[in-house]
Coordinates of C-alpha atoms in Angstrom, one line a residue:
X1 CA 13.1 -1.3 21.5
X2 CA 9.9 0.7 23.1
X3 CA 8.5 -1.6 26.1
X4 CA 5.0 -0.8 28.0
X5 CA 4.6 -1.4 31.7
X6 CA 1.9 -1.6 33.2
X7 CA 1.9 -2.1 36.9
X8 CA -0.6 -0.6 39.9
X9 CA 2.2 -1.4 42.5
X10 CA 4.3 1.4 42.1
X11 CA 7.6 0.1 44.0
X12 CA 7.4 -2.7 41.4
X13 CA 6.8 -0.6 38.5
X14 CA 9.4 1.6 39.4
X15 CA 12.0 -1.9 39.6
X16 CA 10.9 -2.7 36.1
X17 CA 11.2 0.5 34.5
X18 CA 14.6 0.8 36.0
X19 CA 15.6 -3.1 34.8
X20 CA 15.0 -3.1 31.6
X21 CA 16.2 1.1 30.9
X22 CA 19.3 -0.4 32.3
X23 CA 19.0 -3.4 29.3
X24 CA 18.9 -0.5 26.8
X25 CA 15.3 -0.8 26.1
X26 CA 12.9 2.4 25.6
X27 CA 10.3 2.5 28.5
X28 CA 7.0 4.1 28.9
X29 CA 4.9 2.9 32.5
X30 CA 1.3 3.3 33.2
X31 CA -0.1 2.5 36.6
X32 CA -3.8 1.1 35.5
X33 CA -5.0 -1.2 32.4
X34 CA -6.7 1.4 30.7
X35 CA -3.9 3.5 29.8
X36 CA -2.2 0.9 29.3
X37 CA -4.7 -0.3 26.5
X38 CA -5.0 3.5 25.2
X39 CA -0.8 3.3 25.1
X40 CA -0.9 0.2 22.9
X41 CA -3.4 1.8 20.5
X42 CA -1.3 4.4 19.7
X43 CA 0.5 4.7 16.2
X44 CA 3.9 4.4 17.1
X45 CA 2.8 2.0 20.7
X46 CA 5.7 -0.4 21.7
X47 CA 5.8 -3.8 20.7
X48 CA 6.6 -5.4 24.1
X49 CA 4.7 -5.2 26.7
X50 CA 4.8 -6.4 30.6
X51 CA 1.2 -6.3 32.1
X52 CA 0.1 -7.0 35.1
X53 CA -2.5 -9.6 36.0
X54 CA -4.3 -7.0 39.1
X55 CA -4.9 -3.5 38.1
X56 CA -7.6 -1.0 38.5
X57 CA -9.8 -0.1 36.1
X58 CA -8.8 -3.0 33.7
X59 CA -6.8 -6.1 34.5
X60 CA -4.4 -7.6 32.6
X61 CA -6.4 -10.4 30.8
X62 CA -8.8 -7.4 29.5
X63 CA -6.1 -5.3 28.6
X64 CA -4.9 -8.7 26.1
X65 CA -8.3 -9.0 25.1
X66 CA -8.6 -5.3 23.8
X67 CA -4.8 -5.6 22.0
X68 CA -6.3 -8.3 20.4
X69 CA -8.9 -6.9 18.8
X70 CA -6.9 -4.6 17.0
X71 CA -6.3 -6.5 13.7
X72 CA -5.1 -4.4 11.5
X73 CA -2.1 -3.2 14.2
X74 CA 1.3 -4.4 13.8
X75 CA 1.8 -7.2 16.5
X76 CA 2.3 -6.8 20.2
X77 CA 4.1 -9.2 22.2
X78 CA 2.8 -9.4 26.0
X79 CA 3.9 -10.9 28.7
X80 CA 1.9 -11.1 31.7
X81 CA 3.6 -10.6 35.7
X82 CA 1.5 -11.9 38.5
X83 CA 1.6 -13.5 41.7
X84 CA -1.0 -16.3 40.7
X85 CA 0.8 -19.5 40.2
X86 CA -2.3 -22.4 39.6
X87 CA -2.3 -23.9 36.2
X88 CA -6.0 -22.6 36.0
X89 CA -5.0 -18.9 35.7
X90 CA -2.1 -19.5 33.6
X91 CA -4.1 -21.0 30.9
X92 CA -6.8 -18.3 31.4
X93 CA -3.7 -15.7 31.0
X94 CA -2.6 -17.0 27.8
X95 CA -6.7 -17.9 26.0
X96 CA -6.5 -13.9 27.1
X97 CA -4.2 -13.1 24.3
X98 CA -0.9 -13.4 26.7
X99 CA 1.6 -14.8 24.9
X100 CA 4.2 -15.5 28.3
X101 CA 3.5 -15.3 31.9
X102 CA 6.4 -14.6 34.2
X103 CA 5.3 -15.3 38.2
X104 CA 6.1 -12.7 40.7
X105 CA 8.8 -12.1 42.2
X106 CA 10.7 -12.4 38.7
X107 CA 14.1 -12.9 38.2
X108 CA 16.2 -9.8 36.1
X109 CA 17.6 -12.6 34.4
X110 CA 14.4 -14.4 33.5
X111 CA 12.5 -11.1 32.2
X112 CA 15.3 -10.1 29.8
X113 CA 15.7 -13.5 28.8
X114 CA 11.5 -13.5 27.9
X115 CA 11.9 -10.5 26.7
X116 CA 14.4 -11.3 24.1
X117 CA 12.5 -14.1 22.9
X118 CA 9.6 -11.8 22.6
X119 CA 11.9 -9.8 20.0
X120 CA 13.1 -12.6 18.3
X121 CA 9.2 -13.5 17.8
X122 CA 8.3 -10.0 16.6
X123 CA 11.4 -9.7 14.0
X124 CA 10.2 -13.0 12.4
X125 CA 6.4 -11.5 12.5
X126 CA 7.6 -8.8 10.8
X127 CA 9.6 -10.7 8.0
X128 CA 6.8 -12.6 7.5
X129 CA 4.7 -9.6 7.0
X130 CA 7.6 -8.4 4.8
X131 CA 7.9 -11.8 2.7
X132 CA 3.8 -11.5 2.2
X133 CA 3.9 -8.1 0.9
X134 CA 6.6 -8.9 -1.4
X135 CA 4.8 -11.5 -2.9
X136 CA 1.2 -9.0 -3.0
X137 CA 3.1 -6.8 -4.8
X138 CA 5.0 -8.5 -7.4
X139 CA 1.8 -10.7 -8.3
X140 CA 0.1 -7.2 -8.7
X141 CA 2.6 -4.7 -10.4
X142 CA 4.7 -5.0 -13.4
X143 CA 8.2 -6.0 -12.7
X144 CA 9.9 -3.5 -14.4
X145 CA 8.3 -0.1 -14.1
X146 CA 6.3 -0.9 -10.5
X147 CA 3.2 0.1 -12.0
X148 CA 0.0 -1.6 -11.7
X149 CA 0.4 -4.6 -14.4
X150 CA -2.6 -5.8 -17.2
X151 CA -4.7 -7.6 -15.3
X152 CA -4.8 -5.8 -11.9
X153 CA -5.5 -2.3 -13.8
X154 CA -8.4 -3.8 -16.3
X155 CA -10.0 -4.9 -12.8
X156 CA -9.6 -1.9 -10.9
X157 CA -11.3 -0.2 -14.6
X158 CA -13.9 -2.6 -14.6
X159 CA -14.7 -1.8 -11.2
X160 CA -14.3 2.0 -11.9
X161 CA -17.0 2.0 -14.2
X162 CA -19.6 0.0 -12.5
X163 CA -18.9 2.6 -9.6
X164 CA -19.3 5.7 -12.3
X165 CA -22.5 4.0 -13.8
X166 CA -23.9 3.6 -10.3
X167 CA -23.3 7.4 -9.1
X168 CA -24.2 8.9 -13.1
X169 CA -20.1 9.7 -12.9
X170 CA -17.6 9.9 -15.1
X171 CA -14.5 7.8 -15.8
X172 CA -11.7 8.9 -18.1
X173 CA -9.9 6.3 -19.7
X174 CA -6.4 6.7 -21.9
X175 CA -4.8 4.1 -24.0
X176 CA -1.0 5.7 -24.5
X177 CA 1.7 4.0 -26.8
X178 CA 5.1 5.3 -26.9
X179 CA 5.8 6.1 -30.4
X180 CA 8.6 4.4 -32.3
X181 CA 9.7 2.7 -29.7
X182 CA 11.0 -0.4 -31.7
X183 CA 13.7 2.2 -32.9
X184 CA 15.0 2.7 -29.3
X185 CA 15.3 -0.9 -28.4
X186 CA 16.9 -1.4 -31.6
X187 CA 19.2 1.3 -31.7
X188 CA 20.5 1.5 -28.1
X189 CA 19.6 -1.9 -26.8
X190 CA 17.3 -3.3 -24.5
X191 CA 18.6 -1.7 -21.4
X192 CA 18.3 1.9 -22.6
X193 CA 14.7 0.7 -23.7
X194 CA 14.4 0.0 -20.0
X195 CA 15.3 3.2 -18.8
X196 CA 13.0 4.9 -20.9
X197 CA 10.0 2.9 -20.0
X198 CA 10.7 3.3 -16.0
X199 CA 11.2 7.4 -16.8
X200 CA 7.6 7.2 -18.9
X201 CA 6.0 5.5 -16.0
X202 CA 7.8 8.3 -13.6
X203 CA 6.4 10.8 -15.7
X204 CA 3.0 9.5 -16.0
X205 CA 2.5 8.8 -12.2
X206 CA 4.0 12.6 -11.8
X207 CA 0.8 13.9 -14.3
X208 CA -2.3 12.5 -12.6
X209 CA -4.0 12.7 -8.8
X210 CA -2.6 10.3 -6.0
X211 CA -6.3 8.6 -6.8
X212 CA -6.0 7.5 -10.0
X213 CA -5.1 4.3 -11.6
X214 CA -2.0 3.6 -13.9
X215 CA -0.9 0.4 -15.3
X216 CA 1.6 -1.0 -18.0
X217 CA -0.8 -2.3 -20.2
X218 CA 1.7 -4.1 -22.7
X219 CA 5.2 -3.6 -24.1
X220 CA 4.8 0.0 -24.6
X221 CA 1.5 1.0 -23.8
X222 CA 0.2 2.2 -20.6
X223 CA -3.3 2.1 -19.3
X224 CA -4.4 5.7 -17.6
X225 CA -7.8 5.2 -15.2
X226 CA -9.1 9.0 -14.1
X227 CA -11.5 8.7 -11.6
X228 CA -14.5 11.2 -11.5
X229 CA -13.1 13.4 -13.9
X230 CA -15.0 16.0 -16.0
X231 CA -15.5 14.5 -20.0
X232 CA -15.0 18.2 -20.8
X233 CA -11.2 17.6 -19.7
X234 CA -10.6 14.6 -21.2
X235 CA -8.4 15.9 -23.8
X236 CA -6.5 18.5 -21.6
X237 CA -5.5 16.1 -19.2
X238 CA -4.3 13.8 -21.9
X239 CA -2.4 16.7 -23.4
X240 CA -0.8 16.9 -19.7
X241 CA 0.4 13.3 -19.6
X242 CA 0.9 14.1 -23.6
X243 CA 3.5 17.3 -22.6
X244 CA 5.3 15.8 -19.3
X245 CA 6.5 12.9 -21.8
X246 CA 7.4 15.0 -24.7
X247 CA 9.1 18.1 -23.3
X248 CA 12.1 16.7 -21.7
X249 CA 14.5 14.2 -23.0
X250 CA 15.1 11.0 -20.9
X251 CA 18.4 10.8 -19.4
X252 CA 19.7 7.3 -20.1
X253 CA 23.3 5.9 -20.2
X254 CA 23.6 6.5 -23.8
X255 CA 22.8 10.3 -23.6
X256 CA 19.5 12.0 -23.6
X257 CA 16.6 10.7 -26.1
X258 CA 13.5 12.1 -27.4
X259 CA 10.4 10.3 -26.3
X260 CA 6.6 11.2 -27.4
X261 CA 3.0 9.4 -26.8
X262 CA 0.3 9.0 -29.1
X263 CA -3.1 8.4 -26.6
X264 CA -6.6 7.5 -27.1
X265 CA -8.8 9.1 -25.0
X266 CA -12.1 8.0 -23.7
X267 CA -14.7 9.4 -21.8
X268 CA -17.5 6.8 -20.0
X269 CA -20.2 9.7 -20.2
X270 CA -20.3 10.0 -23.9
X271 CA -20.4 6.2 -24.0
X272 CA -22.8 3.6 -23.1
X273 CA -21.0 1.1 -23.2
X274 CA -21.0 -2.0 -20.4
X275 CA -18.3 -4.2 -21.1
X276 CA -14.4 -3.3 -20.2
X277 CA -13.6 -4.7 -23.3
X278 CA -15.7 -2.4 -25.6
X279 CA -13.9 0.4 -23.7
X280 CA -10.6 -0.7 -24.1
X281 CA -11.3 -1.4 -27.5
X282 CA -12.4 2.2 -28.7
X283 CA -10.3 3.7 -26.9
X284 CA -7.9 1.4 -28.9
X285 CA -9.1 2.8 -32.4
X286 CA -8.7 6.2 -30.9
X287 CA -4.9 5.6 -30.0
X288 CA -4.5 3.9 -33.9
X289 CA -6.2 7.4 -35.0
X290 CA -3.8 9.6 -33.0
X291 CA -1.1 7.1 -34.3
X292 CA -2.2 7.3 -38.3
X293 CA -2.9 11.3 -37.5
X294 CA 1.4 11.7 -37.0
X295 CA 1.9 10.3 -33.7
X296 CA 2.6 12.8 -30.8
X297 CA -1.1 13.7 -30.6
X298 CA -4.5 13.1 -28.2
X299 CA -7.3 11.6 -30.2
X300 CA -10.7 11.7 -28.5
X301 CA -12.7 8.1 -29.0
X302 CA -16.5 10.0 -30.0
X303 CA -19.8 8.1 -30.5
X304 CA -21.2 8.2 -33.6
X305 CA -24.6 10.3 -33.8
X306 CA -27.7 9.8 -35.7
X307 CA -26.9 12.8 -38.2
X308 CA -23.3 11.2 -38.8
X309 CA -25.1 7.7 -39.8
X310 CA -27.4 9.7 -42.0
X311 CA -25.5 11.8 -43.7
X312 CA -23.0 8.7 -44.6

């Protein structure tokens, strides 16, 4: 495991470094607090870290300070090493941001022993972090295809179109349904049904930019968000997510099966329309179009104009 020293004196610092290389850790030393600080900032900084209390050009309680600050960082474990022995500065070591204090001169035993605890604190830091971003993502994704699930990709829509409205945008929105796909379930089980939806999914992330939004909207429909996309390529990039399904079979562990898409296709510029619901619900009738039409197609949700209403 990386460890940061950080010591003016350079005898001592040159008696840690050479303790804790021999305990198989990774060490990088610094003589002041300011590289010190601009070590621990780094991207890949070490975790553990022995500072000491007296150093030039920032001591050891600011270097804490300035670690501590960094909130969205990974956690850093420091321990600070100082001569100073009152129970005055030890408390002002820890409010710092310390987290142990080890008194010069130190023991070799004593500073591996802290030291270890210091790891044993960070692994459980980071399988808490671990156990928290389970549970983020399982509350926000479907289950079986790790795609965005109902209600987090109608939220980030709904907040895709107030963002288009505002900046006179354009948001693309396709409903997709695979088609027939009560015949797979039914003919080769649950499991193959499975397969094909986590391939679809595959597919569908595969067609669209790294900043759009897709979601499993139901059983067998998927919700498609394009951000800041063109109303003029509405259809062709339906026809892309359309083609990526279609023109492959899905490998599954009964042999390879057909799969096509029927999608409704809507585009917020041609619409003015304020509710996520209304959306989603022409888009809706555009998918039951493409459906009716003989499956396997794009169907474009269009307003109706004043001539159309006249001339009907």
């Amino acid at each position: 495991m990386k460890v940061l020293i950080a010591d003016d004196d350079t005898i001592s610092r040159r008696l840690l470094e050479k303790t804790l290389t021999r305990e198989g850790y990774d060490v990088t030393a610094v003589d002041n607090g300011r590289s010190a600080l601009r070590q621990l900032s780094l991207p890949d900084a070490p975790r553990l870290a022995l500072i000491d209390w007296m150093m030039p050009e920032l001591d050891g309680p600011g270097v804490c300070m300035g670690v501590r600050k960094q909130h969205d960082r990974p956690y850093t474990h420091i321990v600070l090493v100082t001569s100073r022995r009152s129970k005055q500065d030890i408390v002002a070591g820890l409010e710092s941001g310390a987290d142990d204090y080890l008194t010069k001169p130190w023991d070799p035993a004593e500073l591996t022993a802290r030291l270890r605890v210091g790891q044993r604190i960070l692994q459980l830091e980071d399988r808490l972090v671990e156990a928290r971003e389970t549970m983020r993502f399982k509350a926000t994704h479907d289950h079986l295809t790790s795609l965005f699930n109902r209600g987090v990709i109608v939220d980030l829509l709904a907040r895709e179109l107030s963002r288009t409205r505002r900046e006179s945008g354009c948001t693309v929105v396709m409903l997709g349904d695979l088609d027939h796909f009560k015949n797979v379930n039914d003919a080769y089980g649950h499991i193959v049904g499975d397969e094909v939806l986590r391939e679809v999914a595959r597919r569908i992330l595969g067609s669209i930019r790294s900043y759009d939004f897709v979601g499993r909207y139901g059983g067998e429909e998927f919700l498609i968000v394009l951000n800041n996309c063109d109303s003029t390529q509405a259809i062709v990039r339906a026809e892309e997510v359309r083609n990526r399904i279609a023109n492959d079979p899905v490998k599954t562990i009964r042999g390879p099966l057909s799969v096509t898409m029927s999608l409704g296709v809507l585009a917020s510029q041609d619409w003015d329309l304020r509710l996520v619901e209304e959306i989603l619900g022409e888009a809706d009738s555009a998918l039951y179009q493409a459906k009716a039409y003989g499956r396997n197609c794009v169907k474009l949700a269009a307003p109706t104009t004043s001539a159309d209403r006249i001339s009907s």
